CSV table of C-alpha atoms and ligand atoms in Angstrom, one decimal:
chain,number,residue,atom,x,y,z
A,1,MET,CA,-18.3,9.7,116.6
A,2,ASN,CA,-21.4,10.0,118.6
A,3,THR,CA,-20.6,8.4,122.0
A,4,GLU,CA,-23.6,9.3,124.2
A,5,PHE,CA,-25.7,6.4,125.5
A,6,LEU,CA,-23.0,3.8,124.9
A,7,THR,CA,-22.6,1.1,127.5
A,8,ILE,CA,-19.3,0.5,129.3
A,9,GLY,CA,-18.8,-2.7,127.2
A,10,GLU,CA,-19.4,-0.8,124.0
A,11,ILE,CA,-17.0,1.9,125.0
A,12,LYS,CA,-14.3,-0.6,125.9
A,13,LYS,CA,-14.6,-2.2,122.6
A,14,LEU,CA,-14.4,1.0,120.6
A,15,LEU,CA,-11.4,2.1,122.7
A,16,ALA,CA,-9.7,-1.3,122.3
A,17,GLU,CA,-10.2,-1.3,118.5
A,18,GLY,CA,-8.8,2.2,118.3
A,19,LYS,CA,-12.1,3.5,116.7
A,20,ILE,CA,-12.1,6.3,119.3
A,21,THR,CA,-9.6,7.7,121.8
A,22,CYS,CA,-10.3,8.2,125.4
A,23,GLU,CA,-9.7,11.9,125.0
A,24,GLU,CA,-12.5,12.1,122.3
A,25,LEU,CA,-14.8,10.1,124.6
A,26,VAL,CA,-14.2,12.4,127.6
A,27,SER,CA,-14.4,15.6,125.6
A,28,ASN,CA,-17.7,14.4,124.0
A,29,ALA,CA,-19.1,13.8,127.5
A,30,LEU,CA,-17.8,17.2,128.7
A,31,ASN,CA,-19.4,19.0,125.7
A,32,ARG,CA,-22.7,17.2,126.2
A,33,ILE,CA,-22.7,18.3,129.9
A,34,LYS,CA,-21.9,21.9,128.8
A,35,LYS,CA,-24.6,21.9,126.3
A,36,HIS,CA,-27.4,20.3,128.3
A,37,ASP,CA,-26.7,20.2,132.0
A,38,HIS,CA,-28.1,23.7,132.5
A,39,GLU,CA,-31.5,22.1,131.7
A,40,ILE,CA,-30.9,19.1,134.0
A,41,GLY,CA,-28.7,20.2,136.9
A,42,ALA,CA,-27.1,16.8,137.4
A,43,PHE,CA,-23.6,18.1,138.3
A,44,LEU,CA,-22.4,20.3,141.1
A,45,HIS,CA,-18.9,20.3,139.7
A,46,VAL,CA,-17.3,19.0,136.5
A,47,ALA,CA,-13.6,18.2,136.6
A,48,ASP,CA,-12.9,19.2,133.0
A,49,ASP,CA,-9.1,19.5,133.1
A,50,GLU,CA,-8.4,16.6,135.4
A,51,ALA,CA,-10.7,14.3,133.4
A,52,LEU,CA,-9.1,15.3,130.1
A,53,ALA,CA,-5.6,14.9,131.5
A,54,GLU,CA,-6.5,11.4,132.8
A,55,ALA,CA,-8.0,10.5,129.4
A,56,ARG,CA,-4.8,11.4,127.7
A,57,ARG,CA,-2.8,9.3,130.2
A,58,VAL,CA,-5.1,6.3,129.4
A,59,ASP,CA,-4.5,6.9,125.6
A,60,ALA,CA,-0.8,7.1,126.1
A,61,ALA,CA,-0.7,3.9,128.2
A,62,ARG,CA,-2.7,2.1,125.5
A,63,ALA,CA,-0.4,3.4,122.7
A,64,ALA,CA,2.5,2.2,124.7
A,65,GLY,CA,1.0,-1.3,124.8
A,66,GLU,CA,0.5,-1.3,128.6
A,67,GLU,CA,-2.1,-3.7,130.0
A,68,LEU,CA,-5.0,-1.6,131.1
A,69,PRO,CA,-7.3,-2.1,134.1
A,70,VAL,CA,-10.9,-3.1,133.7
A,71,LEU,CA,-12.5,0.4,133.7
A,72,ALA,CA,-9.7,2.2,131.9
A,73,GLY,CA,-11.1,5.4,130.4
A,74,ILE,CA,-14.7,5.0,131.5
A,75,PRO,CA,-16.2,8.3,132.7
A,76,ILE,CA,-18.0,7.9,136.0
A,77,ALA,CA,-20.0,10.5,138.0
A,78,ILE,CA,-19.8,10.5,141.8
A,79,LYS,CA,-22.5,11.6,144.3
A,80,ASN,CA,-21.2,14.5,146.2
A,81,ASN,CA,-21.2,12.8,149.6
A,82,ILE,CA,-18.3,10.5,148.5
A,83,LEU,CA,-14.9,12.0,149.1
A,84,VAL,CA,-12.7,12.6,146.1
A,85,GLN,CA,-9.3,14.1,147.2
A,86,GLY,CA,-8.9,17.7,146.4
A,87,ARG,CA,-12.5,18.2,145.2
A,88,LYS,CA,-15.4,19.8,147.0
A,89,ALA,CA,-17.4,17.4,149.0
A,90,THR,CA,-20.6,19.3,149.8
A,91,ALA,CA,-23.1,16.6,150.5
A,92,GLY,CA,-25.5,19.0,148.9
A,93,SER,CA,-25.3,21.3,151.9
A,94,LYS,CA,-24.4,24.9,152.5
A,95,MET,CA,-22.7,23.6,155.6
A,96,LEU,CA,-20.0,21.9,153.5
A,97,GLU,CA,-20.1,24.3,150.5
A,98,ASN,CA,-16.3,25.0,150.8
A,99,TYR,CA,-15.2,21.7,152.2
A,100,GLU,CA,-12.4,20.1,150.2
A,101,ALA,CA,-11.9,16.4,150.6
A,102,ALA,CA,-8.6,15.6,152.2
A,103,TYR,CA,-8.5,12.0,151.0
A,104,ASP,CA,-10.1,9.6,148.6
A,105,ALA,CA,-13.0,7.3,149.8
A,106,SER,CA,-12.1,3.6,149.6
A,107,VAL,CA,-14.5,3.3,146.6
A,108,ILE,CA,-12.8,6.1,144.8
A,109,ARG,CA,-9.4,4.5,145.4
A,110,ARG,CA,-10.8,1.3,143.8
A,111,LEU,CA,-12.3,3.2,140.9
A,112,ARG,CA,-9.0,4.9,140.3
A,113,ALA,CA,-7.1,1.7,140.5
A,114,ALA,CA,-9.6,0.3,137.9
A,115,GLY,CA,-8.7,3.2,135.6
A,116,ALA,CA,-12.1,5.0,135.8
A,117,ILE,CA,-12.2,8.7,135.0
A,118,LEU,CA,-13.9,10.7,137.7
A,119,ILE,CA,-15.7,13.3,135.5
A,120,GLY,CA,-17.5,15.2,138.2
A,121,GLU,CA,-19.6,15.3,141.3
A,122,THR,CA,-23.4,15.1,141.3
A,123,ASN,CA,-26.2,16.9,143.0
A,124,MET,CA,-28.1,15.4,145.8
A,125,ASP,CA,-30.6,16.1,148.6
A,126,GLU,CA,-28.7,17.7,151.5
A,127,PHE,CA,-26.9,15.0,153.4
A,128,ALA,CA,-28.9,12.5,151.3
A,129,HIS,CA,-32.1,13.4,153.1
A,130,GLY,CA,-34.9,13.2,150.5
A,131,SER,CA,-36.5,11.5,147.6
A,132,SER,CA,-36.4,14.3,145.0
A,133,THR,CA,-33.2,16.3,145.2
A,134,GLU,CA,-35.3,19.3,146.1
A,135,ASN,CA,-33.5,19.4,149.4
A,136,SER,CA,-30.2,20.2,147.8
A,137,ALA,CA,-28.9,23.6,149.1
A,138,PHE,CA,-27.9,24.5,145.6
A,139,PHE,CA,-30.5,23.6,143.0
A,140,THR,CA,-33.1,21.0,142.1
A,141,THR,CA,-32.1,18.4,139.5
A,142,LYS,CA,-34.7,17.8,136.8
A,143,ASN,CA,-35.8,14.5,135.4
A,144,PRO,CA,-34.3,14.2,131.9
A,145,TRP,CA,-37.5,12.5,130.7
A,146,ASN,CA,-39.6,15.6,131.6
A,147,THR,CA,-37.9,18.5,133.2
A,148,SER,CA,-41.0,19.6,135.1
A,149,LYS,CA,-40.7,16.3,137.1
A,150,VAL,CA,-38.4,15.3,139.9
A,151,PRO,CA,-35.6,12.8,139.1
A,152,GLY,CA,-36.1,11.1,142.5
A,153,GLY,CA,-33.5,11.3,145.3
A,154,SER,CA,-31.4,11.6,147.1
A,155,SER,CA,-28.9,10.4,144.3
A,156,GLY,CA,-31.0,12.3,141.7
A,157,GLY,CA,-27.9,13.9,140.1
A,158,SER,CA,-26.0,10.6,139.6
A,159,VAL,CA,-29.0,9.0,138.0
A,160,ALA,CA,-30.0,12.0,135.9
A,161,ALA,CA,-26.4,12.1,134.6
A,162,ILE,CA,-26.9,8.6,133.2
A,163,ALA,CA,-30.4,9.1,131.9
A,164,ALA,CA,-29.3,12.3,130.1
A,165,GLY,CA,-26.4,10.5,128.4
A,166,PHE,CA,-23.7,12.4,130.2
A,167,VAL,CA,-22.0,9.3,131.6
A,168,PRO,CA,-22.5,5.6,131.3
A,169,ALA,CA,-22.4,5.0,135.1
A,170,ALA,CA,-22.3,6.6,138.4
A,171,LEU,CA,-22.0,6.0,142.2
A,172,GLY,CA,-24.8,7.0,144.6
A,173,SER,CA,-25.6,6.1,148.1
A,174,ASP,CA,-28.6,4.3,149.3
A,175,THR,CA,-29.8,4.5,152.9
A,176,GLY,CA,-33.5,4.0,152.4
A,177,GLY,CA,-33.8,3.8,148.6
A,178,SER,CA,-31.7,6.7,147.4
A,179,VAL,CA,-30.3,4.9,144.4
A,180,ARG,CA,-33.1,2.5,143.6
A,181,GLN,CA,-35.9,5.1,143.7
A,182,PRO,CA,-34.2,7.7,141.4
A,183,ALA,CA,-33.1,4.8,139.1
A,184,ALA,CA,-36.7,3.9,138.8
A,185,LEU,CA,-37.9,7.4,138.2
A,186,CYS,CA,-35.2,8.0,135.5
A,187,GLY,CA,-35.3,4.6,133.8
A,188,VAL,CA,-31.9,3.3,134.8
A,189,THR,CA,-30.6,0.3,136.8
A,190,GLY,CA,-29.4,0.8,140.4
A,191,LEU,CA,-28.2,-1.7,143.0
A,192,LYS,CA,-28.1,-1.4,146.7
A,193,PRO,CA,-25.6,-4.0,147.7
A,194,THR,CA,-25.9,-6.1,150.9
A,195,TYR,CA,-24.8,-4.1,154.0
A,196,GLY,CA,-21.1,-4.8,154.5
A,197,ARG,CA,-20.4,-5.4,150.8
A,198,VAL,CA,-19.0,-2.0,150.0
A,199,SER,CA,-16.7,0.2,152.2
A,200,ARG,CA,-18.3,3.3,153.7
A,201,TYR,CA,-14.8,4.8,154.4
A,202,GLY,CA,-14.8,8.3,153.1
A,203,VAL,CA,-18.5,8.6,152.7
A,204,ILE,CA,-20.3,11.5,154.5
A,205,ALA,CA,-22.4,9.4,156.8
A,206,MET,CA,-26.2,9.7,156.8
A,207,ALA,CA,-27.4,6.7,158.9
A,208,SER,CA,-24.4,4.4,159.4
A,209,SER,CA,-26.3,1.2,160.0
A,210,LEU,CA,-28.3,1.7,156.7
A,211,ASP,CA,-25.9,3.4,154.3
A,212,GLN,CA,-24.4,1.5,151.3
A,213,ILE,CA,-22.6,3.0,148.3
A,214,SER,CA,-24.5,1.9,145.3
A,215,PRO,CA,-23.6,1.7,141.6
A,216,CYS,CA,-26.0,2.7,138.8
A,217,ALA,CA,-25.9,2.5,135.1
A,218,ARG,CA,-28.2,1.7,132.2
A,219,THR,CA,-27.8,-2.1,132.3
A,220,VAL,CA,-27.4,-4.8,134.9
A,221,GLU,CA,-24.2,-5.9,133.3
A,222,GLU,CA,-22.6,-2.5,133.9
A,223,VAL,CA,-23.9,-2.3,137.5
A,224,ALA,CA,-22.5,-5.7,138.2
A,225,GLU,CA,-19.1,-4.7,136.8
A,226,LEU,CA,-19.0,-1.6,138.9
A,227,PHE,CA,-20.1,-3.6,141.9
A,228,SER,CA,-17.2,-6.0,141.4
A,229,VAL,CA,-14.8,-3.2,141.4
A,230,ILE,CA,-16.0,-1.3,144.5
A,231,ALA,CA,-17.1,-4.2,146.7
A,232,GLY,CA,-14.9,-6.2,149.1
A,233,SER,CA,-13.5,-6.0,152.6
A,234,ASP,CA,-11.6,-2.9,153.6
A,235,ASP,CA,-9.6,-2.5,156.9
A,236,LYS,CA,-10.8,1.1,157.1
A,237,ASP,CA,-14.5,0.0,157.5
A,238,ALA,CA,-14.9,-2.7,160.1
A,239,THR,CA,-18.5,-3.5,158.9
A,240,THR,CA,-17.2,-4.8,155.5
A,241,VAL,CA,-17.2,-8.5,155.0
A,242,ASP,CA,-14.6,-10.6,153.3
A,243,LYS,CA,-16.6,-12.7,150.8
A,244,PRO,CA,-16.1,-13.3,147.1
A,245,HIS,CA,-17.7,-10.4,145.3
A,246,TYR,CA,-16.4,-10.6,141.8
A,247,PHE,CA,-19.0,-11.9,139.4
A,248,SER,CA,-18.1,-12.8,136.0
A,249,PHE,CA,-21.2,-11.6,134.2
A,250,GLU,CA,-20.6,-13.9,131.3
A,251,ASN,CA,-20.8,-16.9,133.6
A,252,ILE,CA,-24.1,-15.9,135.2
A,253,PRO,CA,-26.7,-18.1,133.6
A,254,ASN,CA,-28.9,-16.2,131.1
A,255,ASP,CA,-32.1,-17.8,132.1
A,256,VAL,CA,-34.6,-17.9,134.9
A,257,LYS,CA,-35.6,-21.6,134.7
A,258,GLY,CA,-36.4,-22.8,138.2
A,259,LEU,CA,-35.7,-19.4,139.8
A,260,LYS,CA,-38.2,-18.9,142.5
A,261,ILE,CA,-39.8,-15.5,142.7
A,262,GLY,CA,-41.9,-14.4,145.7
A,263,ILE,CA,-44.6,-11.7,145.4
A,264,PRO,CA,-45.4,-10.2,148.8
A,265,LYS,CA,-49.1,-10.2,149.2
A,266,GLU,CA,-48.9,-7.1,151.5
A,267,TYR,CA,-47.5,-5.0,148.7
A,268,PHE,CA,-49.9,-5.4,145.8
A,269,ILE,CA,-52.9,-3.7,147.5
A,270,GLU,CA,-55.2,-0.8,146.9
A,271,GLY,CA,-53.5,2.5,146.7
A,272,MET,CA,-50.7,1.5,144.5
A,273,ASP,CA,-50.7,3.3,141.1
A,274,GLU,CA,-52.5,0.9,138.7
A,275,ASN,CA,-50.1,1.4,135.9
A,276,VAL,CA,-47.1,0.7,138.1
A,277,LYS,CA,-48.7,-2.4,139.4
A,278,LYS,CA,-49.6,-3.6,135.9
A,279,ALA,CA,-46.0,-3.1,134.6
A,280,VAL,CA,-44.5,-4.9,137.5
A,281,LEU,CA,-46.9,-7.8,137.3
A,282,GLU,CA,-46.4,-8.0,133.5
A,283,ALA,CA,-42.7,-8.3,134.1
A,284,VAL,CA,-43.3,-11.1,136.6
A,285,GLU,CA,-45.5,-12.9,134.1
A,286,LEU,CA,-42.8,-12.6,131.5
A,287,LEU,CA,-40.3,-14.2,133.8
A,288,LYS,CA,-42.9,-16.9,134.6
A,289,THR,CA,-43.4,-17.7,131.0
A,290,ASN,CA,-39.7,-18.2,130.7
A,291,GLY,CA,-39.5,-20.8,133.4
A,292,ALA,CA,-39.5,-18.9,136.7
A,293,GLU,CA,-41.7,-20.2,139.5
A,294,VAL,CA,-43.8,-17.5,141.0
A,295,GLU,CA,-45.5,-17.8,144.4
A,296,GLU,CA,-47.2,-15.5,146.8
A,297,ILE,CA,-45.2,-14.8,150.0
A,298,SER,CA,-45.9,-12.8,153.2
A,299,LEU,CA,-43.9,-10.0,154.8
A,300,PRO,CA,-46.2,-9.4,157.7
A,301,HIS,CA,-44.1,-6.6,159.3
A,302,ALA,CA,-43.4,-4.7,156.1
A,303,GLU,CA,-46.2,-2.2,156.9
A,304,TYR,CA,-44.1,-0.9,159.8
A,305,GLY,CA,-41.0,-0.3,157.6
A,306,ILE,CA,-41.6,3.4,157.1
A,307,ALA,CA,-42.3,4.0,160.8
A,308,ALA,CA,-39.2,2.1,161.9
A,309,TYR,CA,-37.0,3.7,159.3
A,310,TYR,CA,-38.2,7.2,160.1
A,311,ILE,CA,-37.2,6.6,163.7
A,312,ILE,CA,-33.9,4.8,163.4
A,313,MET,CA,-32.6,6.9,160.5
A,314,PRO,CA,-33.1,10.3,162.2
A,315,CYS,CA,-31.5,9.0,165.4
A,316,GLU,CA,-28.4,8.1,163.5
A,317,VAL,CA,-28.6,11.3,161.5
A,318,SER,CA,-28.7,13.4,164.7
A,319,SER,CA,-25.5,11.8,165.9
A,320,ASN,CA,-23.7,11.8,162.6
A,321,LEU,CA,-24.5,15.5,161.9
A,322,ALA,CA,-23.3,16.6,165.4
A,323,ARG,CA,-19.9,17.1,164.0
A,324,MET,CA,-21.2,19.7,161.5
A,325,ASP,CA,-20.8,22.5,164.0
A,326,GLY,CA,-18.6,25.1,162.2
A,327,ILE,CA,-15.7,24.1,164.4
A,328,ARG,CA,-14.9,20.5,163.6
A,329,TYR,CA,-16.5,20.7,160.1
A,330,GLY,CA,-18.4,23.1,158.0
A,331,HIS,CA,-19.7,26.7,157.8
A,332,ALA,CA,-17.8,28.7,160.3
A,333,VAL,CA,-19.3,31.7,162.1
A,334,ASP,CA,-17.9,34.0,164.8
A,335,GLY,CA,-20.3,34.0,167.7
A,336,LYS,CA,-20.4,35.8,171.0
A,337,ASN,CA,-19.5,32.6,172.8
A,338,LEU,CA,-19.2,28.9,172.0
A,339,LEU,CA,-23.0,28.2,172.2
A,340,ASP,CA,-23.7,31.2,170.0
A,341,THR,CA,-21.1,30.0,167.5
A,342,TYR,CA,-22.7,26.6,167.3
A,343,LEU,CA,-26.2,27.9,167.0
A,344,LYS,CA,-25.3,30.3,164.2
A,345,ALA,CA,-23.2,27.8,162.3
A,346,ARG,CA,-25.8,25.2,162.4
A,347,GLY,CA,-28.7,27.6,162.0
A,348,GLU,CA,-27.2,29.1,158.8
A,349,GLY,CA,-25.5,26.0,157.5
A,350,LEU,CA,-28.2,23.4,157.7
A,351,GLY,CA,-31.4,23.3,155.6
A,352,PRO,CA,-34.9,22.6,157.0
A,353,GLU,CA,-35.0,18.9,156.3
A,354,ALA,CA,-31.6,18.3,158.0
A,355,LYS,CA,-32.9,20.3,161.0
A,356,ARG,CA,-36.2,18.4,161.0
A,357,ARG,CA,-34.3,15.0,161.1
A,358,ILE,CA,-31.8,16.2,163.8
A,359,MET,CA,-34.7,17.3,166.0
A,360,LEU,CA,-36.7,14.1,165.4
A,361,GLY,CA,-33.6,12.0,166.2
A,362,SER,CA,-32.6,14.0,169.3
A,363,PHE,CA,-36.1,13.7,170.6
A,364,THR,CA,-36.5,10.0,170.1
A,365,LEU,CA,-33.1,9.3,171.6
A,366,SER,CA,-33.7,11.4,174.7
A,367,THR,CA,-34.1,9.9,178.2
A,368,GLY,CA,-37.6,8.6,178.6
A,369,TYR,CA,-38.3,8.4,174.9
A,370,SER,CA,-35.5,6.1,173.6
A,371,ASP,CA,-37.2,3.0,175.0
A,372,ALA,CA,-40.6,4.0,173.6
A,373,TYR,CA,-39.3,4.9,170.2
A,374,TYR,CA,-35.7,4.0,169.3
A,375,LYS,CA,-35.5,0.7,171.0
A,376,LYS,CA,-38.9,-0.3,169.9
A,377,ALA,CA,-38.0,0.6,166.3
A,378,LEU,CA,-34.9,-1.6,166.6
A,379,ARG,CA,-37.1,-4.5,167.6
A,380,VAL,CA,-39.4,-3.9,164.6
A,381,ARG,CA,-36.3,-3.8,162.4
A,382,GLU,CA,-35.4,-7.3,163.6
A,383,LEU,CA,-38.9,-8.5,162.9
A,384,ILE,CA,-38.7,-7.2,159.4
A,385,ARG,CA,-35.3,-8.9,158.9
A,386,ARG,CA,-36.8,-12.2,160.1
A,387,ASP,CA,-39.7,-11.8,157.7
A,388,PHE,CA,-37.2,-11.7,154.8
A,389,GLU,CA,-35.2,-14.6,156.3
A,390,GLU,CA,-38.4,-16.7,156.4
A,391,ALA,CA,-39.4,-15.7,152.9
A,392,PHE,CA,-36.0,-16.5,151.5
A,393,LYS,CA,-36.3,-20.1,152.7
A,394,LYS,CA,-39.0,-20.4,150.0
A,395,VAL,CA,-37.9,-18.1,147.2
A,396,ASP,CA,-34.7,-16.8,145.6
A,397,ILE,CA,-35.8,-13.3,144.9
A,398,ILE,CA,-38.7,-11.1,145.8
A,399,VAL,CA,-40.2,-8.7,143.3
A,400,THR,CA,-42.0,-5.4,144.2
A,401,PRO,CA,-42.4,-2.0,142.6
A,402,THR,CA,-39.5,0.3,143.4
A,403,SER,CA,-41.6,3.4,143.8
A,404,PRO,CA,-45.4,3.5,144.2
A,405,SER,CA,-45.7,6.0,141.4
A,406,VAL,CA,-43.7,7.4,138.5
A,407,ALA,CA,-41.9,10.8,138.8
A,408,TRP,CA,-44.1,13.6,140.2
A,409,ASP,CA,-44.1,17.3,139.5
A,410,ILE,CA,-41.4,19.4,141.1
A,411,GLY,CA,-42.9,21.1,144.1
A,412,ALA,CA,-45.8,18.6,144.5
A,413,LYS,CA,-44.6,17.0,147.7
A,414,PHE,CA,-42.0,19.5,148.8
A,415,ASN,CA,-44.0,21.1,151.6
A,416,ASP,CA,-45.5,17.8,152.8
A,417,PRO,CA,-42.7,15.8,154.3
A,418,LEU,CA,-44.9,12.9,155.3
A,419,THR,CA,-46.2,12.3,151.8
A,420,MET,CA,-42.6,12.5,150.6
A,421,TYR,CA,-41.5,9.9,153.2
A,422,LEU,CA,-44.3,7.6,152.1
A,423,SER,CA,-42.8,7.4,148.6
A,424,ASP,CA,-40.0,5.3,150.2
A,425,ILE,CA,-42.5,2.5,151.2
A,426,TYR,CA,-41.0,-0.2,149.0
A,427,THR,CA,-37.3,0.6,149.4
A,428,VAL,CA,-36.6,1.2,153.1
A,429,THR,CA,-37.1,-2.4,154.2
A,430,ALA,CA,-34.1,-3.7,152.3
A,431,ASN,CA,-31.9,-1.2,154.2
A,432,LEU,CA,-33.5,-2.2,157.5
A,433,ALA,CA,-32.8,-5.8,156.8
A,434,GLY,CA,-29.4,-5.3,155.2
A,435,ILE,CA,-30.3,-7.3,152.1
A,436,PRO,CA,-29.3,-6.5,148.5
A,437,ALA,CA,-31.9,-4.9,146.2
A,438,MET,CA,-31.9,-3.7,142.6
A,439,SER,CA,-34.2,-1.5,140.6
A,440,ILE,CA,-34.5,-2.1,136.8
A,441,PRO,CA,-36.6,-0.4,134.2
A,442,CYS,CA,-39.8,-2.3,133.4
A,443,GLY,CA,-42.0,0.0,131.4
A,444,PHE,CA,-43.5,3.5,131.1
A,445,ASP,CA,-46.5,5.4,132.2
A,446,GLN,CA,-47.3,8.6,130.4
A,447,ASP,CA,-43.8,8.6,129.0
A,448,LEU,CA,-42.2,8.3,132.4
A,449,PRO,CA,-40.2,5.3,133.4
A,450,ILE,CA,-41.4,2.6,135.9
A,451,GLY,CA,-39.0,0.6,138.0
A,452,LEU,CA,-39.2,-2.9,139.3
A,453,GLN,CA,-37.4,-3.9,142.5
A,454,MET,CA,-35.8,-7.3,143.1
A,455,LEU,CA,-34.6,-8.3,146.6
A,456,ALA,CA,-32.4,-11.2,147.5
A,457,LYS,CA,-30.9,-12.8,150.6
A,458,PRO,CA,-27.8,-11.3,152.1
A,459,PHE,CA,-24.8,-11.6,149.8
A,460,ASP,CA,-26.8,-13.1,147.0
A,461,GLU,CA,-26.4,-10.2,144.6
A,462,GLU,CA,-25.8,-12.9,142.0
A,463,SER,CA,-29.5,-13.9,141.9
A,464,LEU,CA,-30.4,-10.3,141.3
A,465,PHE,CA,-27.9,-10.2,138.4
A,466,ARG,CA,-29.2,-13.4,137.0
A,467,ALA,CA,-32.8,-12.3,136.9
A,468,GLY,CA,-31.9,-8.8,135.8
A,469,LYS,CA,-29.6,-10.1,133.0
A,470,PHE,CA,-32.3,-12.3,131.6
A,471,TYR,CA,-35.0,-9.7,131.9
A,472,GLN,CA,-32.8,-7.2,130.1
A,473,THR,CA,-32.1,-9.7,127.4
A,474,ILE,CA,-35.7,-10.1,126.5
A,475,THR,CA,-36.8,-6.5,127.0
A,476,ASP,CA,-35.4,-3.1,125.9
A,477,HIS,CA,-36.9,-0.6,128.4
A,478,HIS,CA,-33.3,0.0,129.7
A,479,PHE,CA,-32.1,1.1,126.3
A,480,LYS,CA,-34.8,3.8,125.8
A,481,HIS,CA,-33.6,7.2,126.6
A,482,PRO,CA,-35.0,10.7,126.7
A,483,LYS,CA,-34.4,13.2,123.9
A,484,LEU,CA,-32.5,16.2,125.0
B,1,LIG,N1,-35.7,9.0,150.7
B,1,LIG,C1,-35.1,8.4,151.9
B,1,LIG,C2,-34.9,9.5,153.0
B,1,LIG,O1,-35.2,10.6,152.7
B,1,LIG,C3,-33.9,7.7,151.6
B,1,LIG,C4,-32.7,8.5,151.5
B,1,LIG,C5,-31.5,7.8,151.2
B,1,LIG,O2,-31.5,6.6,150.9
B,1,LIG,N2,-30.3,8.4,151.4
B,1,LIG,O3,-34.5,9.2,154.0
């Protein structure tokens, strides 16, 4: 049976009805990866034997009449900055090329407990720095819709693995848009949960005050299911919050009647790609015709989002990457003395973008500059958070584009970091404010997917699921897929 592009729900049904075994499902996925991933480059490693053994265990448990957990037998791909015990955790860096994870991240423990099959680790920009996966130390992932285009980043591998029909779902991480933006560029659905929803224990940190592990899949329903499994407080991450996080998707109303949608007037201005703008506004119109109330809102400090993010994030990066010195972690080199050892290890192990961010962060944190840059950026971050707080007194969700354009040519922005940074314009503010945000497919421009972003108040993922569920009931962009 052909099993690519099935949703988690469809797979579960086929498994439960005995129309397919888990072993068949997993070997189909592995064969498809073998056949096509050389064109796409979604995976850094594929755990063939382990995945098949796990699949057989699920089949045996089912045959024995055992009660199976919620994701039993569902193949999931994992971004390679999330630790999976015994597997390489490279974070897309030469520095960690040979680093084997000593333990499972908390999200991985939860996925395992839910019966998911961890089929392999996906490519990413080095240490999650980037918007295209071109910063991976290993290779660039291609967009399955058009292999001359970037898939977005930094979770490009996870999202491409879904778009290419290798897996129904994956985990990525989102520090400034790294799940939402590739989801938009590859035509899948991706959720950045509220800061504190999902444990970061066992994630190779990029910027700890902004990072959230983020589920992606083709539909909102699958994303919500994955979210329910991985979210929740964890004593290994003191920033996690103990709040109810299990959403029964069935019980989420499938309508938008009375849902208040805010359109930020600062976002829909000159310079945005016309076709992206049109698709997003058409989606809003569709929700309005179905009973949503749409009003213009203002996020007056949003224009400083990129500037604040590209100061705060490198500061945190410079301190998080300090441990990558060849002694505590990573690429080890024998130097003449300690300093020489550090210089060589970091010089050889880290790529240009990581070095750029370490230098920017070290500079803006140094004496005399931290007040002018870092502390000022923190104040701007608070203003951005308050903008959202004010806006959410009036509306339930805010709608924007996810990315100002569709996927661009590989190489087009690679040598121009500033232009690359600007592509994060609509996504970074959610991380700065700690609020949940989700990207869903809302149309196409020149055969490339367009993503719509919805934002909600802290811990109100449910409003995103509601609007997304209804939108995906009345549209089918999310079910279109590229031909490989
Ligand atoms: N593109 C952004 C950056 O390069 C976001 C990265 C991320 O979310 N990990 O910082």
